[in-house]
Coordinates of C-alpha atoms and ligand atoms in Angstrom, one line a residue:
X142 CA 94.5 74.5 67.3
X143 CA 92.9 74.2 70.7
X144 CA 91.9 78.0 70.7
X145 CA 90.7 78.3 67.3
X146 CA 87.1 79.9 67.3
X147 CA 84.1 77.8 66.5
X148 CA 81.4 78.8 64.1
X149 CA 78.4 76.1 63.5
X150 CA 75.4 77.5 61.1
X151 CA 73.0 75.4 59.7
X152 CA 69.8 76.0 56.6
X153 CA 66.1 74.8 57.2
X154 CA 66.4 71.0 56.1
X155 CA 64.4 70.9 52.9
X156 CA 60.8 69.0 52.5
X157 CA 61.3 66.2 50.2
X158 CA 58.3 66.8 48.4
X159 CA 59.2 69.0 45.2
X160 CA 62.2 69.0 43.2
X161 CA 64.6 72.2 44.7
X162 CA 64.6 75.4 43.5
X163 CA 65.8 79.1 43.5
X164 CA 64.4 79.9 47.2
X165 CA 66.0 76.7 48.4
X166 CA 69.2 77.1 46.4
X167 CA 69.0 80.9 48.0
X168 CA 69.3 80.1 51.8
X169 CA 72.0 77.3 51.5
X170 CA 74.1 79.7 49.4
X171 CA 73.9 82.4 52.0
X172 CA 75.0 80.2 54.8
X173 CA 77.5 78.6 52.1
X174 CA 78.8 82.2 51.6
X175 CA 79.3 82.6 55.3
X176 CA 80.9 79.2 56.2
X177 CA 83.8 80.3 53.8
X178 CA 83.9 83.5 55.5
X179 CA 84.3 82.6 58.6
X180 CA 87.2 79.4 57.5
X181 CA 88.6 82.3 55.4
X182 CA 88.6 83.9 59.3
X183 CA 90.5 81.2 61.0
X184 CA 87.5 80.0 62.6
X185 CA 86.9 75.7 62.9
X186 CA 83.3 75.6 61.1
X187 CA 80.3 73.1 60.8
X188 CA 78.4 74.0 58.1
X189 CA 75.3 71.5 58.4
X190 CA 72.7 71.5 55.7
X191 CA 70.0 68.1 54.7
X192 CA 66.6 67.0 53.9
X193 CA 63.1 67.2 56.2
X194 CA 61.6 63.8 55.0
X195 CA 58.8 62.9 57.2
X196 CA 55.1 63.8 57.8
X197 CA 52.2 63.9 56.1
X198 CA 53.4 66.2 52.7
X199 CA 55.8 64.1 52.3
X200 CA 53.6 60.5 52.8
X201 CA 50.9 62.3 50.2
X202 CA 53.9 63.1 47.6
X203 CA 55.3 59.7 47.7
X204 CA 51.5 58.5 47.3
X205 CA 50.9 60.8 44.1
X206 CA 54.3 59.7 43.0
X207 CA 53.2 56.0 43.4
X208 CA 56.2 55.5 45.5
X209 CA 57.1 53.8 48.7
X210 CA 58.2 57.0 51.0
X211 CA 61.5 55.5 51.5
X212 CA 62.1 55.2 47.9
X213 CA 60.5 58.7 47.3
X214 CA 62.8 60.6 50.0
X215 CA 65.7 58.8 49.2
X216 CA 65.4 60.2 45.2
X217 CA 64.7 63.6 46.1
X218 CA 66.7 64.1 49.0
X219 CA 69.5 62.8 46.3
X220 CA 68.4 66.1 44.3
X221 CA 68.8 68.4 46.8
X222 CA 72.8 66.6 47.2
X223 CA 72.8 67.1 43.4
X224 CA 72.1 70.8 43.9
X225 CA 74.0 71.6 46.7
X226 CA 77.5 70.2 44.4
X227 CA 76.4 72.1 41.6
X228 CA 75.7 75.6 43.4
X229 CA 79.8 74.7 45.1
X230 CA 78.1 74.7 48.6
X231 CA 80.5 73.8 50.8
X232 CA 78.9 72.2 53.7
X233 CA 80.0 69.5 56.3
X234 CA 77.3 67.7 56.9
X235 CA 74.1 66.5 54.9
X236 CA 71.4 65.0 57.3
X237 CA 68.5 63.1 56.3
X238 CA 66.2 62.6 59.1
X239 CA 65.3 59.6 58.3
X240 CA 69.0 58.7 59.2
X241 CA 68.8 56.2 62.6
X242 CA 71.0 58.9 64.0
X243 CA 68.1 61.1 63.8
X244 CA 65.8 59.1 64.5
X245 CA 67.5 58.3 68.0
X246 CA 68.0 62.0 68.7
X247 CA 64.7 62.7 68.3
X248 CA 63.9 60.1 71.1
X249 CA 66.1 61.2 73.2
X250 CA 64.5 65.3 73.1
X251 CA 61.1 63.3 73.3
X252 CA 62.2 61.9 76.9
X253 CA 63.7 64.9 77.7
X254 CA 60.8 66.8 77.6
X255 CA 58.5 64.2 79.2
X256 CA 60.7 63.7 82.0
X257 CA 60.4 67.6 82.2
X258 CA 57.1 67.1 82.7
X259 CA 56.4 69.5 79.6
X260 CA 54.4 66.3 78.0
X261 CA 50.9 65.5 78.5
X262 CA 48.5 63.2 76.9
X263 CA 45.2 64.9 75.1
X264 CA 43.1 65.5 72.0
X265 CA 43.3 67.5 69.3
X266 CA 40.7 68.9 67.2
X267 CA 41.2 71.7 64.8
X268 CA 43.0 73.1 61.8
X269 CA 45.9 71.6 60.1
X270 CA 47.6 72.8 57.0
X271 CA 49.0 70.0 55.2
X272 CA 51.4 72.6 53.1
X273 CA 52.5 74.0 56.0
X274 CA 52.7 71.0 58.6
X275 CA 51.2 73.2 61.0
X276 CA 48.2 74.1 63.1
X277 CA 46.0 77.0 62.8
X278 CA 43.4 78.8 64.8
X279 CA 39.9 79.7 63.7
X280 CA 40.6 83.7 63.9
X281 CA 44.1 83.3 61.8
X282 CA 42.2 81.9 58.7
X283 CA 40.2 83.0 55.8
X284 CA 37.6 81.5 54.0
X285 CA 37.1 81.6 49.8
X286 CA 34.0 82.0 47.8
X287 CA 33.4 78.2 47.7
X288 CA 33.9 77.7 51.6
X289 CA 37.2 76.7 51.5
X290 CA 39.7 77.6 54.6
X291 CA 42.3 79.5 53.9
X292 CA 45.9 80.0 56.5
X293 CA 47.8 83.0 56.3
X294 CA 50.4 81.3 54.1
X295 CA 47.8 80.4 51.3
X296 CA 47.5 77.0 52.0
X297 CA 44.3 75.1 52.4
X298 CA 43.3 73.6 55.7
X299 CA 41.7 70.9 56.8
X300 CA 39.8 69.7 60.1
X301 CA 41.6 67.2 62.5
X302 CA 40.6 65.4 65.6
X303 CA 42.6 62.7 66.9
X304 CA 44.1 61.6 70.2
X305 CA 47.5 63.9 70.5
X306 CA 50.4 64.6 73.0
X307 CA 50.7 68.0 73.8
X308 CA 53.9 69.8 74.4
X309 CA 53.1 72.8 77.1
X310 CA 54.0 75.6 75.0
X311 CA 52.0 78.2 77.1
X312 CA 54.2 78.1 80.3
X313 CA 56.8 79.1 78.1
X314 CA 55.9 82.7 77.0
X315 CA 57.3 84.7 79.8
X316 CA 61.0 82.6 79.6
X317 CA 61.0 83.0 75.8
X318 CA 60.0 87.2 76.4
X319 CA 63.2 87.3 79.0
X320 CA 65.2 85.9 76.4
X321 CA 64.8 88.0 73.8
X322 CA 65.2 90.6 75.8
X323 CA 68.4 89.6 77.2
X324 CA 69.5 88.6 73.5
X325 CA 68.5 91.6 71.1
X326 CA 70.3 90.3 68.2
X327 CA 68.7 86.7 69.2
X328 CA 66.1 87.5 66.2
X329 CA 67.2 89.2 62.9
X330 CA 66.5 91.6 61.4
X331 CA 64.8 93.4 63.8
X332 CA 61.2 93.8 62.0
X333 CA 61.1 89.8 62.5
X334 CA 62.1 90.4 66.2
X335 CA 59.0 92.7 66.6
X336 CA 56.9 90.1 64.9
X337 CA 57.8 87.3 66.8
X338 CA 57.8 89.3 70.2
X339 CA 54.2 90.2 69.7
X340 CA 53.5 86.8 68.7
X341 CA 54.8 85.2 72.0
X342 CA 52.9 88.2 74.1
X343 CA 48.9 87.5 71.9
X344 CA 49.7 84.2 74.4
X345 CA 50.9 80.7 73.0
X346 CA 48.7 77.8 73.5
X347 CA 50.1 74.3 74.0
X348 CA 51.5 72.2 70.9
X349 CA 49.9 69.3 69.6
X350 CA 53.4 67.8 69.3
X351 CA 52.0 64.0 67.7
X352 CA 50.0 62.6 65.4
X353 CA 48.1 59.1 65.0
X354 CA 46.5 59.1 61.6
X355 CA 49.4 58.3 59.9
X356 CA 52.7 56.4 60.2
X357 CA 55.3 58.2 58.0
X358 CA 57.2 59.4 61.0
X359 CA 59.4 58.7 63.9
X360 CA 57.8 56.9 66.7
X361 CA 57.0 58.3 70.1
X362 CA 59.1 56.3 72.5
X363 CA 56.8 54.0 74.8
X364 CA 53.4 54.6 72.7
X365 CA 53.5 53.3 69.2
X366 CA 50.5 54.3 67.9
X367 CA 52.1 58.3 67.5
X368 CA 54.4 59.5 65.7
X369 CA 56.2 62.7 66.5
X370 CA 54.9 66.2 65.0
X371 CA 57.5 66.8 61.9
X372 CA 58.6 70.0 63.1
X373 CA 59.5 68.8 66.4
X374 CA 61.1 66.1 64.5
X375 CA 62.5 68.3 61.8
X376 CA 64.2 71.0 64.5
X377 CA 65.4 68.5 66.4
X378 CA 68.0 68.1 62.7
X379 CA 70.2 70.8 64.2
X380 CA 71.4 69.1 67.4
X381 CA 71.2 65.7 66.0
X382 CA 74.2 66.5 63.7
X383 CA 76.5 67.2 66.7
X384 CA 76.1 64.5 68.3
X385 CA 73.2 64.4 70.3
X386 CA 72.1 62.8 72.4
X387 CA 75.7 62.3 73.3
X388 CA 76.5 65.4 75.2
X389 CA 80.4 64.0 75.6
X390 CA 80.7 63.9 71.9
X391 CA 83.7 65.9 70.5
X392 CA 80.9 67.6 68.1
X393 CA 78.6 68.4 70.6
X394 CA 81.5 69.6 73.0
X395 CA 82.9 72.1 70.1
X396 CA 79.6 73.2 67.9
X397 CA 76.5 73.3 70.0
X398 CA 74.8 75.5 70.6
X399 CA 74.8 76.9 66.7
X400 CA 75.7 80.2 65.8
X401 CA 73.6 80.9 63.4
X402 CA 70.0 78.6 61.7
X403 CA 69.3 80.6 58.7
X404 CA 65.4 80.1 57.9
X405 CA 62.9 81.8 55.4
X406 CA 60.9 84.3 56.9
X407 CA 57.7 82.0 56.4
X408 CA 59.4 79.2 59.4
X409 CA 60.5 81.8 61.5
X410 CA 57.8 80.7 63.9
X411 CA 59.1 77.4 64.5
X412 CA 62.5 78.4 65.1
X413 CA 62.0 81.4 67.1
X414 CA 59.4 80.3 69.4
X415 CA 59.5 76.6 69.3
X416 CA 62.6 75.4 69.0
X417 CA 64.2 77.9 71.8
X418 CA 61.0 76.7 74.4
X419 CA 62.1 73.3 73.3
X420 CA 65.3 72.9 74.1
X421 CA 64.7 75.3 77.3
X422 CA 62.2 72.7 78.5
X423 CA 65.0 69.7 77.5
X424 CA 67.6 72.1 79.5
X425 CA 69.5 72.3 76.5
X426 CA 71.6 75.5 75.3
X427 CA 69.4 77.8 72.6
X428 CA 71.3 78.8 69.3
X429 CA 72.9 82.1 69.1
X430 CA 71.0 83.7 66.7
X431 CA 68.0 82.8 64.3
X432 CA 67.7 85.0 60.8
X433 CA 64.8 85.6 58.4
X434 CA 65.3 86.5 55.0
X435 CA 63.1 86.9 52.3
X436 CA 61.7 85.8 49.7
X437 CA 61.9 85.7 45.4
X438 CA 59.3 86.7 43.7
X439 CA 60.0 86.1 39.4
X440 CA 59.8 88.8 37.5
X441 CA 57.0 90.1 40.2
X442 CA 54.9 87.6 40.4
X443 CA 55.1 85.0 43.4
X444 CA 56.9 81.9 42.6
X445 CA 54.9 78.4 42.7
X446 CA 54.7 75.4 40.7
X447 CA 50.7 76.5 39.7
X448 CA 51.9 79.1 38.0
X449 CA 54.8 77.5 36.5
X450 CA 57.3 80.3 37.0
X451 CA 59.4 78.2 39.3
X452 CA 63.2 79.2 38.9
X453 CA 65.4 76.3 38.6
X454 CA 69.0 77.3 39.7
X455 CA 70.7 75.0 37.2
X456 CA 69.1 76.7 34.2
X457 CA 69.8 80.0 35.4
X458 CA 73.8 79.4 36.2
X459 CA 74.0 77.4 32.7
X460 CA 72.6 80.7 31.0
X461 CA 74.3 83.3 33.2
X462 CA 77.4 81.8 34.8
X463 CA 77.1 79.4 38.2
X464 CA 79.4 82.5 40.3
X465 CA 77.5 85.4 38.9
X466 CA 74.0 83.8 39.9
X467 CA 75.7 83.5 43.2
X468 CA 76.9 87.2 43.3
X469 CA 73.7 88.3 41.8
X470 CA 71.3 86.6 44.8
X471 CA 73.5 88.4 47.4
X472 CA 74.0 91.6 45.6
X473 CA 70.2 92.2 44.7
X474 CA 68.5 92.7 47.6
X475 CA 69.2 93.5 51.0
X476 CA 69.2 90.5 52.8
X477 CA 66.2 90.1 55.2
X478 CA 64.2 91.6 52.8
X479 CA 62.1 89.9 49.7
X480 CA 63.2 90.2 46.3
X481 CA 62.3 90.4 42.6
X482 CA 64.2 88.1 40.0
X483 CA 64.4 89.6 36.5
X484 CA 66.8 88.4 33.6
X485 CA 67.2 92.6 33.1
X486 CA 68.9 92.9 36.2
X487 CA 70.5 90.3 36.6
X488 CA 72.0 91.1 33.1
X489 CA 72.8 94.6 34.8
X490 CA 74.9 93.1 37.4
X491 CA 76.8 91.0 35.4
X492 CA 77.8 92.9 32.7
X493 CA 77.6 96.2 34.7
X494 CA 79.5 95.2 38.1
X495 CA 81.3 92.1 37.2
X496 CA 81.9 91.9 34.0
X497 CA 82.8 96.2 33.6
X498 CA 83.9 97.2 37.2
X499 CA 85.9 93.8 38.1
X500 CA 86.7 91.8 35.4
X501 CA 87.8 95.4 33.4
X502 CA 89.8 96.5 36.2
X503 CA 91.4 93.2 36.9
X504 CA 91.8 92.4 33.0
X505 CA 93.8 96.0 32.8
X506 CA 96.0 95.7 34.9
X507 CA 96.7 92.2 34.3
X508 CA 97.5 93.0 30.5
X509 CA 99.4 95.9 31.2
X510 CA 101.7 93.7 33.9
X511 CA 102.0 91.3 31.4
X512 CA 102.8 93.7 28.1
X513 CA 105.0 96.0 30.2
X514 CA 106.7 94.3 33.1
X515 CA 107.4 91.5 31.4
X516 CA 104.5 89.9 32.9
X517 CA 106.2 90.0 36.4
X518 CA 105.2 91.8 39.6
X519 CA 106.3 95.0 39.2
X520 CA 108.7 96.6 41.5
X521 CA 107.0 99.4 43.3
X522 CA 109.2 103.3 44.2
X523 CA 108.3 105.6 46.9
X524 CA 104.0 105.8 47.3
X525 CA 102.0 109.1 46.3
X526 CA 99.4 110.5 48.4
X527 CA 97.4 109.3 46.0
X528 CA 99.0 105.7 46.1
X529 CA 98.4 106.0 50.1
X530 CA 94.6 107.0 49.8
X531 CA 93.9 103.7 47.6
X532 CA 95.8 101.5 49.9
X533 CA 94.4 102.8 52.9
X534 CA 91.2 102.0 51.9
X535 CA 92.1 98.4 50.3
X536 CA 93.4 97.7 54.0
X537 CA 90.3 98.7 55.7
X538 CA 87.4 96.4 53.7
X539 CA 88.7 93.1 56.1
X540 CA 87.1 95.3 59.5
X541 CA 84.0 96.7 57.3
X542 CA 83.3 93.5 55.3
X543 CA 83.2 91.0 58.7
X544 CA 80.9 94.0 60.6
X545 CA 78.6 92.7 58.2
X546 CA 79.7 89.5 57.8
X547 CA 78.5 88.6 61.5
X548 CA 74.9 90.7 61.1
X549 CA 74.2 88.4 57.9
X550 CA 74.2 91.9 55.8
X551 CA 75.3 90.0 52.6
X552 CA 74.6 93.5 50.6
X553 CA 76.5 95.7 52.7
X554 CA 79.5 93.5 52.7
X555 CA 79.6 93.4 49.3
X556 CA 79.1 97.2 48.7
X557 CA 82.1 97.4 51.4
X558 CA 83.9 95.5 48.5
X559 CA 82.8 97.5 45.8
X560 CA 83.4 100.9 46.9
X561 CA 86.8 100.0 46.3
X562 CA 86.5 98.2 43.0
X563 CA 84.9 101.7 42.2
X564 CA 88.2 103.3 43.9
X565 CA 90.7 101.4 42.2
X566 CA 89.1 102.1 38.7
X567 CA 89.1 105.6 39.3
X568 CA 92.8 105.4 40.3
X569 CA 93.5 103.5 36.8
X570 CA 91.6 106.3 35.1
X571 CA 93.3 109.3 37.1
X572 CA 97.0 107.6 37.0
X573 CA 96.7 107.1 33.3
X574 CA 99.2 104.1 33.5
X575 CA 99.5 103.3 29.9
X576 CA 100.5 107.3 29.7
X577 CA 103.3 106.8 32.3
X578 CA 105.3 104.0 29.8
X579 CA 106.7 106.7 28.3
X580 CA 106.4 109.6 30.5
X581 CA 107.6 108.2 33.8
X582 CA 108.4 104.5 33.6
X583 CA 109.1 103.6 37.5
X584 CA 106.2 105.9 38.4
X585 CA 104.0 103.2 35.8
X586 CA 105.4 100.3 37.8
X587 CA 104.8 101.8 41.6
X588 CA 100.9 102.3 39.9
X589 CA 100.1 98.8 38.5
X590 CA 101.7 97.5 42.1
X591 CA 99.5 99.3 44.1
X592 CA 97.4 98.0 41.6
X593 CA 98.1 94.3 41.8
X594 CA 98.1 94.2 45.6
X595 CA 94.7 96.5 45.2
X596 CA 92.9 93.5 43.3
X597 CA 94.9 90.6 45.4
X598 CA 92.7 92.0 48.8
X599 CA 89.7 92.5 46.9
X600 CA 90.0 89.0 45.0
X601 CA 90.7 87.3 49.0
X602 CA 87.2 89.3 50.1
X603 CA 85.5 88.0 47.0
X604 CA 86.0 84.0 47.4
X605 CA 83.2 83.3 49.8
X606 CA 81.0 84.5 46.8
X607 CA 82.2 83.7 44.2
X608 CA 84.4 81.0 44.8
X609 CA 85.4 79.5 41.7
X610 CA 86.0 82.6 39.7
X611 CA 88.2 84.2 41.9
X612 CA 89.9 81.0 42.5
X613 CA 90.8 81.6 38.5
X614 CA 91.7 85.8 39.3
X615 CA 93.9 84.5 42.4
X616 CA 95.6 81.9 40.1
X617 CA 96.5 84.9 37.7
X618 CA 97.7 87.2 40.5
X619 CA 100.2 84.4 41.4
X620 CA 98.6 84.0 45.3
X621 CA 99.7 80.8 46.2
X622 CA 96.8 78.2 47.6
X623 CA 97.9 78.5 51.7
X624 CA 98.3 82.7 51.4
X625 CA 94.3 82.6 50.1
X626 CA 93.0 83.6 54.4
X627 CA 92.5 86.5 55.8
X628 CA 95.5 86.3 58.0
X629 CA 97.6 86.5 54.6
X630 CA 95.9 90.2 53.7
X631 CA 98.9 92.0 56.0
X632 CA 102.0 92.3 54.3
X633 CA 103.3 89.0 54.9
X634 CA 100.9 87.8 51.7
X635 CA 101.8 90.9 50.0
X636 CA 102.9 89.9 46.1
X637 CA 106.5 89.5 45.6
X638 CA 108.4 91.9 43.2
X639 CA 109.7 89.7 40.3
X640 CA 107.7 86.7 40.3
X641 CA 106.6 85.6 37.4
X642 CA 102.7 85.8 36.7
X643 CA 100.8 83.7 34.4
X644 CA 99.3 85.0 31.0
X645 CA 95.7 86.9 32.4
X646 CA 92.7 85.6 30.9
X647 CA 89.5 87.7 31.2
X648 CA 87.4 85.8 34.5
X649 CA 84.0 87.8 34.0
X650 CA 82.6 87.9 30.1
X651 CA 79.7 90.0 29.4
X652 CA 76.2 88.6 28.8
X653 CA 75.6 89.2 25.0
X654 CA 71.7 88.4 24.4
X655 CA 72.6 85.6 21.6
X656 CA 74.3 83.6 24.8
X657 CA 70.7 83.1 25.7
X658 CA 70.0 81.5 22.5
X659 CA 72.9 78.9 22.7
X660 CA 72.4 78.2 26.1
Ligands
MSP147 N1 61.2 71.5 56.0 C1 60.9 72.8 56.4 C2 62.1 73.4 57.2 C3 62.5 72.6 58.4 S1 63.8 73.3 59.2 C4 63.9 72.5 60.7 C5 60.7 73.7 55.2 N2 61.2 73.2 54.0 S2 60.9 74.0 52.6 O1 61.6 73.1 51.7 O2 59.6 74.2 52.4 O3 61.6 75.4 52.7 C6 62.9 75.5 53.0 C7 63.4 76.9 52.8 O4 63.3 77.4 51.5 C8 62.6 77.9 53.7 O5 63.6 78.7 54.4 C9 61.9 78.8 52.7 O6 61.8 80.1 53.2 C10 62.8 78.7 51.5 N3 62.1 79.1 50.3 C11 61.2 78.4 49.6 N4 60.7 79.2 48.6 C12 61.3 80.4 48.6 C13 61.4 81.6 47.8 N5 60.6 81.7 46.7 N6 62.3 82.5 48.1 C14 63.2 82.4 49.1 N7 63.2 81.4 49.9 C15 62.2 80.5 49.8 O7 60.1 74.7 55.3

């Protein structure tokens, strides 16, 4: 379809250097929730996500590991792939940047920004943060009892001084200002647009964009004895998987520049200040729109590997259900902001909102169908008010759910959704179906339709999240595979009076506490 909208989104490319976990399983899963959305939408999508596997954490991880770094990345980069199949994320792409395509995209921005002149040759001497791959200056760190230095993130740095391109950062402040004024929704949510705004106007000093005291890197073209800073590298991931340097390519033609690079509020930095004066130096497009969201704490305390508490994704979908994890990270907390795991409330939501308010009201009137309509679609008389009101509402989520949709408000989107969950069971409760077998037998039929074509919208809304699930709930409602989209919520996709459903199985059980025991 030549017209066909375009979406391209991609996540931060994972470090190499730990085995995944919740936080990285959290990011890819709201892009992967969005990337169904919008091919739910009509829209073409790229969906790009992959593995950061150079620089120095990575070279000291392979090192500790006892492992060449090739061999090192190319195991753990295999566990994020592992992940990402598990979690159902649906993406197009998985880069590596130690792919050759990377490597000669990476090249090519080098030139780019050297023939811009926005290269020069100097020293650097000052604070690096392994952890962090970044820089620091003097007045942003702290120092512990026993002199150690301390960066804003927590991680300890150390004192560098080495011969160093620089990439000039600083002529760049005013440009990047003008854009984000031109492009309010350039930076979301709009606390991180504040941040980063006063950020760029304390001044930016040049980057140290190369490194010489260590080789686990890509090359700078024409002087061997660099190797490119890994977050220019690293950044670079996002235009590399179009295509680049190839501006003809059919990729690069249809997806760049990217809708959407969904980061952690801790990279925001690099994504909102120096990737955007990056590809304005190269004369390249900027992406569309960079969001920060939060972060997990467990059970209140921060997550990290030194205090063992580290959530592993697998674990937590084999005790609570791979889907409900997935609604339960999206449902919790508003998205931008940071959240608290706790095995109480994530029993809440799945017992309380899928397993009562969905699977009940989908397992109701799916038994009722099946006891009392001879498990076909029933055929529906003249609508109530009442019958009206419900539908009304059913037909409005689509325009409510995609507001939110496009502003990354995961939560809202989903509470679009289940205001009318809520709705329908009220309807069941106040139309008493089981009471109108007897009492009014055509009136019982025109309520469990309304019903049926109720759950059919909100089982279509529901996919992106909770993909395979609903997949089962669509299966039971008789919606054929090609009348799953968006465009077959109008009447066209409405069910068909008289065809015959399959026997309803409950989707959504309810967390018992022995489960945890077996599993
Ligand atoms: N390699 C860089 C990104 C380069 S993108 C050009 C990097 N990698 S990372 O593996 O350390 O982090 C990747 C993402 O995981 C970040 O967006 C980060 O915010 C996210 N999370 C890591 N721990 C997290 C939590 N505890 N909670 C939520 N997300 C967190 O940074």
């Amino acid at each position: 379809m030549a017209d066909q909208p375009t979406y391209y989104l991609t996540t931060p490319i994972y470090y190499v250097n730990d085995a995944p976990h919740i936080g990285h399983a959290y990011t890819t899963l709201a892009c992967d929730v969005l990337a169904r959305f919008k091919r739910l939408d009509g829209y073409n999508v790229k969906f790009l996500t992959g593995t950061d596997e150079h620089g120095q954490k990575v070279e000291k991880s392979a090192e500790a590991a006892g492992k060449d770094p090739q061999e090192f990345t190319d195991a753990v980069s295999q566990n994020f792939r592992d992940l990402a199949d598990f979690m159902n994320f649906s993406h197009d792409d998985f880069i590596r940047t130690t792919e050759p395509r990377h490597i000669a995209a990476c090249q090519a921005m080098w030139k780019r920004l050297e023939e811009a002149g926005d290269i020069y040759l100097g020293s650097y001497s000052g604070w690096y943060a392994v952890r962090d791959e970044a820089f620091y200056g003097e007045d942003e760190l702290t120092k512990t009892a026993d002199g150690k230095r301390i960066a804003p993130s927590g991680a300890e740095v150390e004192w560098v001084e080495e011969p160093s391109y620089f990439f000039k950062l600083s002529a760049w402040g005013d440009k990047l200002l003008a854009f984000y004024d031109a492009h309010p929704d350039f930076i979301l949510p709009e606390s991180r647009r504040n941040e980063v705004t006063s950020f760029v106007k304390g001044g930016l000093n040049d980057l140290s964009v190369s490194r010489t005291t260590f080789k686990w890197g890509v090359p700078v073209p024409g002087d061997d004895a660099h190797i490119m800073y890994v977050w220019l590298d690293a950044l670079t991931n996002y235009i590399t998987a179009t295509g680049f340097p190839d501006e003809q390519s059919a990729d690069y033609k249809t997806f760049w520049p990217a809708d959407l690079h969904m980061v952690g509020k801790d990279i925001l930095r690099f994504h909102a200040v120096y990737w955007p004066a990056f590809l304005m130096a190269a004369d390249l497009p900027l992406p569309k729109r960079i969001f920060a969201h939060g972060w997990w704490t467990n059970e209140g305390q921060k997550i990290s590997k030194s205090l063992g508490n580290v959530i592993d994704p697998i674990e937590l979908a084999n005790t609570y259900g791979l889907d409900q994890i997935r609604y339960f990270m999206l449902r919790e907390v508003p998205f931008g902001n940071d959240g608290d795991f706790s095995h109480s409330s994530m029993i809440n939501r799945m017992n309380g909102e899928l397993a009562n308010d969905l699977g009940n009201l989908s397992q109701r009137v799916l038994s009722m169908i099946a006891k009392n309509c001879d498990g076909k679609v029933p055929e529906p008389g003249e609508l109530s008010d009442d019958d009206h009101a419900l539908l009304a509402q059913t037909h409005g989520m689509l325009d409510k759910v995609r507001h939110h949709m496009d502003r990354q408000e995961f939560h809202h989107a989903i509470e679009s959704i289940w205001i009318v969950v809520r709705a329908a069971n009220g309807y069941v409760d106040h139309q008493a179906p089981w009471k109108l077998r007897k009492e009014d037998p055509a009136r019982m039929l025109t309520v469990l339709y309304v019903l049926a074509e109720t759950i059919r919208h909100l089982a279509i809304l529901l996919q992106p999240v909770m993909p395979q699930t609903i997949g089962q709930m669509l299966d039971q409602l008789g919606v054929p595979e090609d009348a799953r989209t968006f465009a077959a919520l109008g009447e066209g996709g409405a069910l068909k009076p008289g065809a015959a459903l399959p026997k309803p199985e409950g989707v959504f059980p309810r967390f018992v506490e022995e489960d945890s025991a077996n599993g």
